[in-house]
PDB file of C-alpha atoms in Angstrom:
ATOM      1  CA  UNK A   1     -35.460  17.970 -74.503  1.00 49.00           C
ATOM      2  CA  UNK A   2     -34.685  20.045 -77.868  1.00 49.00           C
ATOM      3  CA  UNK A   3     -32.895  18.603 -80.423  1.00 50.00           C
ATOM      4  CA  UNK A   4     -29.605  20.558 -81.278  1.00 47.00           C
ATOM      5  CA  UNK A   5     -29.621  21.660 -85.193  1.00 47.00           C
ATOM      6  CA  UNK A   6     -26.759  19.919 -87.487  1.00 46.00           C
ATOM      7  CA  UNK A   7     -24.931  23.700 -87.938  1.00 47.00           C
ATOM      8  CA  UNK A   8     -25.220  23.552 -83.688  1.00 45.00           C
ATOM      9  CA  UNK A   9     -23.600  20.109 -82.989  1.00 42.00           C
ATOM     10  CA  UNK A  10     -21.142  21.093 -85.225  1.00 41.00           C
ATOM     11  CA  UNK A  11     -19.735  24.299 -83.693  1.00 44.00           C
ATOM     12  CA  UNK A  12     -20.359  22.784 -80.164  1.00 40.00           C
ATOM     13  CA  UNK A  13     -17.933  20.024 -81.475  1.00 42.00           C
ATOM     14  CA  UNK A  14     -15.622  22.361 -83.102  1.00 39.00           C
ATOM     15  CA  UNK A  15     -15.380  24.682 -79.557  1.00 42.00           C
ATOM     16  CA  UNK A  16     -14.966  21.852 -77.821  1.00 41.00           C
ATOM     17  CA  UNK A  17     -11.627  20.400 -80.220  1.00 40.00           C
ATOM     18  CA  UNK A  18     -10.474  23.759 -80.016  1.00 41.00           C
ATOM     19  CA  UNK A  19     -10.640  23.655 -75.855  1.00 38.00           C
ATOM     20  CA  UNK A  20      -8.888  20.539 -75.429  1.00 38.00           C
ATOM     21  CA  UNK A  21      -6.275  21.037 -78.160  1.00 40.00           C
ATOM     22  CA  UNK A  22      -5.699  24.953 -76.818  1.00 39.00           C
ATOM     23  CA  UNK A  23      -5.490  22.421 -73.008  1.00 41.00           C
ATOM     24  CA  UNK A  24      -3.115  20.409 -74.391  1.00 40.00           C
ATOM     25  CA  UNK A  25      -0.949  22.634 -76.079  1.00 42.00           C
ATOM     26  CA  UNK A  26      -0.666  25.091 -72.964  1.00 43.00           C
ATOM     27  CA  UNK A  27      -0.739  22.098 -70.706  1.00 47.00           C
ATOM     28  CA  UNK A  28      -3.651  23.769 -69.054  1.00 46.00           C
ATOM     29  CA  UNK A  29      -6.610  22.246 -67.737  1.00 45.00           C
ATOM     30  CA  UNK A  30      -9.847  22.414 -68.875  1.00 45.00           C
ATOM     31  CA  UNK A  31     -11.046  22.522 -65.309  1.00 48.00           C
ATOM     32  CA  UNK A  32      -8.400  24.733 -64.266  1.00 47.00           C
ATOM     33  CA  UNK A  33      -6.808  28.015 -64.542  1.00 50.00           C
ATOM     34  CA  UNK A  34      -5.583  29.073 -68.196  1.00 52.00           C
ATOM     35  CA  UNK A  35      -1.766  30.233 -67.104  1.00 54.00           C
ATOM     36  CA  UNK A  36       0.174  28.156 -69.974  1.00 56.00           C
ATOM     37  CA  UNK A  37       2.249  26.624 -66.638  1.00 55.00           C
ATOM     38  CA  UNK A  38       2.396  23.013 -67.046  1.00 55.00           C
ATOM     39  CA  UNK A  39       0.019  20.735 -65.275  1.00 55.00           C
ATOM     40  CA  UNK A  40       3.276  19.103 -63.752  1.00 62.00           C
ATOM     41  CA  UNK A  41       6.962  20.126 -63.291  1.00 64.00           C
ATOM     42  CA  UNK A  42       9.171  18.757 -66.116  1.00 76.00           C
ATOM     43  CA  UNK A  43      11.633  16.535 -64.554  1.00 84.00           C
ATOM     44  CA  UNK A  44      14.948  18.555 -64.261  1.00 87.00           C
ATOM     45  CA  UNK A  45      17.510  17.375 -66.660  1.00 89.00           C
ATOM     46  CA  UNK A  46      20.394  15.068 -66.175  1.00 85.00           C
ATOM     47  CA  UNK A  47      23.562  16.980 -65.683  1.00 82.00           C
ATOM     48  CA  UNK A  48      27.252  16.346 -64.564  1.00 84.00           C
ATOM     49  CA  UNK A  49      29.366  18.786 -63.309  1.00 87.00           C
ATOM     50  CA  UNK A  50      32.718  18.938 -61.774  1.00 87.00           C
ATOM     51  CA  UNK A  51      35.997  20.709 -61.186  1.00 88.00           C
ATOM     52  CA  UNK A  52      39.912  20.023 -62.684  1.00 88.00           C
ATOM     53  CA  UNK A  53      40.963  20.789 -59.442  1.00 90.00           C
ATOM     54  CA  UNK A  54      39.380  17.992 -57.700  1.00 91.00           C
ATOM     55  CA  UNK A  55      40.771  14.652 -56.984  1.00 94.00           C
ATOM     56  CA  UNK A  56      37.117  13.090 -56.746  1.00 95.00           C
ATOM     57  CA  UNK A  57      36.336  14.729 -60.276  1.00 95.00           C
ATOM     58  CA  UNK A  58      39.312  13.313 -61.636  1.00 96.00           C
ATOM     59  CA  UNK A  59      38.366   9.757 -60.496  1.00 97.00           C
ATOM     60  CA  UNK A  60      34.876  10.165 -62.024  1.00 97.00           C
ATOM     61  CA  UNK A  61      36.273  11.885 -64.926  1.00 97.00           C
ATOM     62  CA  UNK A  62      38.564   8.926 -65.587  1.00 98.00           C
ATOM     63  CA  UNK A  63      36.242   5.905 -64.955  1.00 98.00           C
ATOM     64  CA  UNK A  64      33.552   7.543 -67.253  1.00 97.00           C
ATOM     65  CA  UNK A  65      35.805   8.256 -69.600  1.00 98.00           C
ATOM     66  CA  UNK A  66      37.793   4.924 -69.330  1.00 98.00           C
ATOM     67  CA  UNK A  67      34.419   2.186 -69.407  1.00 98.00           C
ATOM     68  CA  UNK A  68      34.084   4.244 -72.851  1.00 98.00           C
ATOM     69  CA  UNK A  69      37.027   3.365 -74.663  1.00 98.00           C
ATOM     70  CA  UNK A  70      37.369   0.053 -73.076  1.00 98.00           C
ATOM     71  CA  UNK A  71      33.824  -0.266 -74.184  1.00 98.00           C
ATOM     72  CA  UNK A  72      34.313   1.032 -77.656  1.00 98.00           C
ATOM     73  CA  UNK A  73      37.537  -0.936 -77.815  1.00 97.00           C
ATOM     74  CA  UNK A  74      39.897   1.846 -77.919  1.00 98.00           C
ATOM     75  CA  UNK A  75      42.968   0.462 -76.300  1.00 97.00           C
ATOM     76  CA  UNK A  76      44.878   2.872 -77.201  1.00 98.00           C
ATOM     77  CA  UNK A  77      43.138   5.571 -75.629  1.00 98.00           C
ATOM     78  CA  UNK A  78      42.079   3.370 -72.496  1.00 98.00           C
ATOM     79  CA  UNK A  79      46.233   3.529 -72.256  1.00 98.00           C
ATOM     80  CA  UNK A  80      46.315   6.848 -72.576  1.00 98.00           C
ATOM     81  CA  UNK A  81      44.181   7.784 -69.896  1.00 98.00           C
ATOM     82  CA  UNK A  82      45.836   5.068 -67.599  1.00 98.00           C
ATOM     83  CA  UNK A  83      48.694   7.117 -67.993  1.00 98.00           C
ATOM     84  CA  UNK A  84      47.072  10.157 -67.653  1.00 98.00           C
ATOM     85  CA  UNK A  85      44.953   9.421 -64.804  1.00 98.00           C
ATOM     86  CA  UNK A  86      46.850   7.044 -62.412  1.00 98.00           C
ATOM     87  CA  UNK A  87      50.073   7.272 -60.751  1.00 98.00           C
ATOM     88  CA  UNK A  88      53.387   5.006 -62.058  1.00 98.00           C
ATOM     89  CA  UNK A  89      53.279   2.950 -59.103  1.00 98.00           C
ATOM     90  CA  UNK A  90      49.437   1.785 -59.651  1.00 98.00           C
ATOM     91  CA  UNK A  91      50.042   1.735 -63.617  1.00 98.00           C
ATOM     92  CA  UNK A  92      52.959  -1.109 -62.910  1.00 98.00           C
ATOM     93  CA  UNK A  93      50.849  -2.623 -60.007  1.00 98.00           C
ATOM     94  CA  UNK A  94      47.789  -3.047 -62.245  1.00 98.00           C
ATOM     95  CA  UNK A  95      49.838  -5.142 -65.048  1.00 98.00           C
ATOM     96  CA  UNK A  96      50.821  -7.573 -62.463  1.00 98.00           C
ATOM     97  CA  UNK A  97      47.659  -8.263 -60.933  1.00 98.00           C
ATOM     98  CA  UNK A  98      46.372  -8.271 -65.115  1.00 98.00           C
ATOM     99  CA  UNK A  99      48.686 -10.901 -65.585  1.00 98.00           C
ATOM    100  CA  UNK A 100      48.192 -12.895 -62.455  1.00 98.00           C
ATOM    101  CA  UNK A 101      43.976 -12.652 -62.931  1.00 98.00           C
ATOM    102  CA  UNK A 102      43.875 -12.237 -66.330  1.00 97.00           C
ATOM    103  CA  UNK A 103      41.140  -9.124 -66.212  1.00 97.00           C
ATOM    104  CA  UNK A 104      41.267  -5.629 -66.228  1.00 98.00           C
ATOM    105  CA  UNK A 105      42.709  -4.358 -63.303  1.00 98.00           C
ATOM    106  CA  UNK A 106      40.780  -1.055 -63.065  1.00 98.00           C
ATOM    107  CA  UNK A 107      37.317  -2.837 -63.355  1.00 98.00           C
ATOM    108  CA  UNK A 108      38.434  -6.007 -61.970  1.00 97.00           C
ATOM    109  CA  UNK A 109      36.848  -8.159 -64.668  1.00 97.00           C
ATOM    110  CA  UNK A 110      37.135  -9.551 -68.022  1.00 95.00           C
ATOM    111  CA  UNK A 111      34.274  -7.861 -69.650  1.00 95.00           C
ATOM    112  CA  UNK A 112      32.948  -3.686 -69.414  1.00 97.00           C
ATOM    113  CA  UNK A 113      30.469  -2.753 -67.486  1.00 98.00           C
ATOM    114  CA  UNK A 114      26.283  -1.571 -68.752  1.00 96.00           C
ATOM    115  CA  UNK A 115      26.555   1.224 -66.232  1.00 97.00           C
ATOM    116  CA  UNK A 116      28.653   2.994 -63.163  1.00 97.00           C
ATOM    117  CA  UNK A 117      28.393   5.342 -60.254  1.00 96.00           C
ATOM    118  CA  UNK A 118      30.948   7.250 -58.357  1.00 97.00           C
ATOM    119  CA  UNK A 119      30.286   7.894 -54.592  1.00 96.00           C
ATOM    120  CA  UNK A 120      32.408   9.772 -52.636  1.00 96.00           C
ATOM    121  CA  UNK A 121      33.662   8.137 -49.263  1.00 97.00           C
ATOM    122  CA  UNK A 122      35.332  11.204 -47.834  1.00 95.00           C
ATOM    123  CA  UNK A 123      38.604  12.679 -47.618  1.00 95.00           C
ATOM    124  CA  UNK A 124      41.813  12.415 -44.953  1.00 94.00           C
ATOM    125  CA  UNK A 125      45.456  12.580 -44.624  1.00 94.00           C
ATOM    126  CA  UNK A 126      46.150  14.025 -48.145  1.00 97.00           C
ATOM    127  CA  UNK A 127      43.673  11.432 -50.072  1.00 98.00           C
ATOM    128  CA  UNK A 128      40.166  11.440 -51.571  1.00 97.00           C
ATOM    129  CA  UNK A 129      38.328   8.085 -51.052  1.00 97.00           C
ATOM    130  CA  UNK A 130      35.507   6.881 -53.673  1.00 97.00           C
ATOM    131  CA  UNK A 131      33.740   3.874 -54.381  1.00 98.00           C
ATOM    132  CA  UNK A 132      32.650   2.763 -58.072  1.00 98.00           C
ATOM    133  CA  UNK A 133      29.553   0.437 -58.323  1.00 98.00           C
ATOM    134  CA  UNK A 134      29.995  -1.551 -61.885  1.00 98.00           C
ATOM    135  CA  UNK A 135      26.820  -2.904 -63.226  1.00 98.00           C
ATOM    136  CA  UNK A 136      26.715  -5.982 -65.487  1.00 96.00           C
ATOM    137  CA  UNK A 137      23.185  -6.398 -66.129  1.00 93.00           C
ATOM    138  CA  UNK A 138      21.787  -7.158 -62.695  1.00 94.00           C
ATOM    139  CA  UNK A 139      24.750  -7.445 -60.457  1.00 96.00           C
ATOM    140  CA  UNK A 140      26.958  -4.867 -59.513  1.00 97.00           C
ATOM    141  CA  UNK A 141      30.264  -5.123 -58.214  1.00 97.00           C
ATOM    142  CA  UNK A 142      32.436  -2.349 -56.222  1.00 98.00           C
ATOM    143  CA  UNK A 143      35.824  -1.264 -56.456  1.00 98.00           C
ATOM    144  CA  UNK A 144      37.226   1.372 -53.091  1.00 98.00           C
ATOM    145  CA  UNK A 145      39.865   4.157 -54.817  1.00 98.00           C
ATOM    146  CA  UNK A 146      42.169   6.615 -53.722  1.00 98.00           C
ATOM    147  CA  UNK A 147      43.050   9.536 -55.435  1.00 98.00           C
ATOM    148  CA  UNK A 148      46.066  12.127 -54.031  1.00 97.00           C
ATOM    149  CA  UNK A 149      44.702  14.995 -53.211  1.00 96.00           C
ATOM    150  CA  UNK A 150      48.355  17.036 -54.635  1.00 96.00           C
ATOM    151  CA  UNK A 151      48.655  15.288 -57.703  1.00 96.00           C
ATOM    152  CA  UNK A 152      44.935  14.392 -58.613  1.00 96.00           C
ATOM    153  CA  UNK A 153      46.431  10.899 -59.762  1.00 98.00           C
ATOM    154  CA  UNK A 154      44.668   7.685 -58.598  1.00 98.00           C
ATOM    155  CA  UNK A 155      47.151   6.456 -56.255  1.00 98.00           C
ATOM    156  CA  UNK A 156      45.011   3.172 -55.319  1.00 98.00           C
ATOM    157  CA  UNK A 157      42.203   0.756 -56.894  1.00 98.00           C
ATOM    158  CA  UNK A 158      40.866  -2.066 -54.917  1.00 97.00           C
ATOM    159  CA  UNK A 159      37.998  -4.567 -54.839  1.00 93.00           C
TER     160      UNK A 159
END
């Protein structure tokens, strides 16, 4: 076996830096074909989409936007978009069962949520159906709405 001069070791060192930098730069591998594709797909990016038109949107639109300010402790925007977003019969329900549980009516608790999902549960006779799973920490809690599919207005909220 020869030994390798000083000048040698060092380029062979130096060519093989620049091989796995160029690899992991261009995500290529250094067994592999030299495309510049990634090794792997990215993971596609987290999106939301929806539609003014729709009464589902709306109910998504409002509990996202809701948990915020209640969150934030905005009241006076979390009464805005009560007004906004649910119907005048619901609005004057909601402060009675407030007062009689002492909670929020539209999360049915005391405190706001960590996280929450909006599932749609169909629609029928001129109403969109949802459920919203609240998480606190490591429970999760559901509340079943109803939004009119004419108005776009939440029409019901129950747990």
């Amino acid at each position: 076996m020869s030994k390798l001069s000083a000048g040698r070791t060092a380029s062979l060192t130096l060519a093989a830096t620049a091989v796995l930098t160029l690899a992991l730069v261009t995500g290529a591998s250094a067994n592999g074909p030299a495309t510049g594709e990634p090794a792997q797909a990215a993971a596609a990016a987290p999106s939301v989409s929806g539609s003014p038109e729709g009464a589902f949107t709306r109910i998504a639109d409002f509990y996202g936007s809701y948990i915020d300010a209640v969150y934030d402790g905005d009241g006076p925007t979390a009464d805005r978009l009560r007004a906004f977003y649910l119907s005048e019969p619901l609005q004057a329900e909601l402060r009675k069962w407030e007062e009689a549980n002492h909670a929020d009516g539209v999360l049915r608790a005391q405190n706001v949520p960590l996280k929450w999902k909006v599932t749609s549960t169909g629609s029928g006779t001129g109403r969109t159906n949802a459920t919203v799973t609240l998480t606190w920490g490591s429970d999760t809690t559901k509340v079943f709405v109803q939004a009119d599919l004419a108005t776009r207005k939440i029409v019901s909220i129950r747990d």
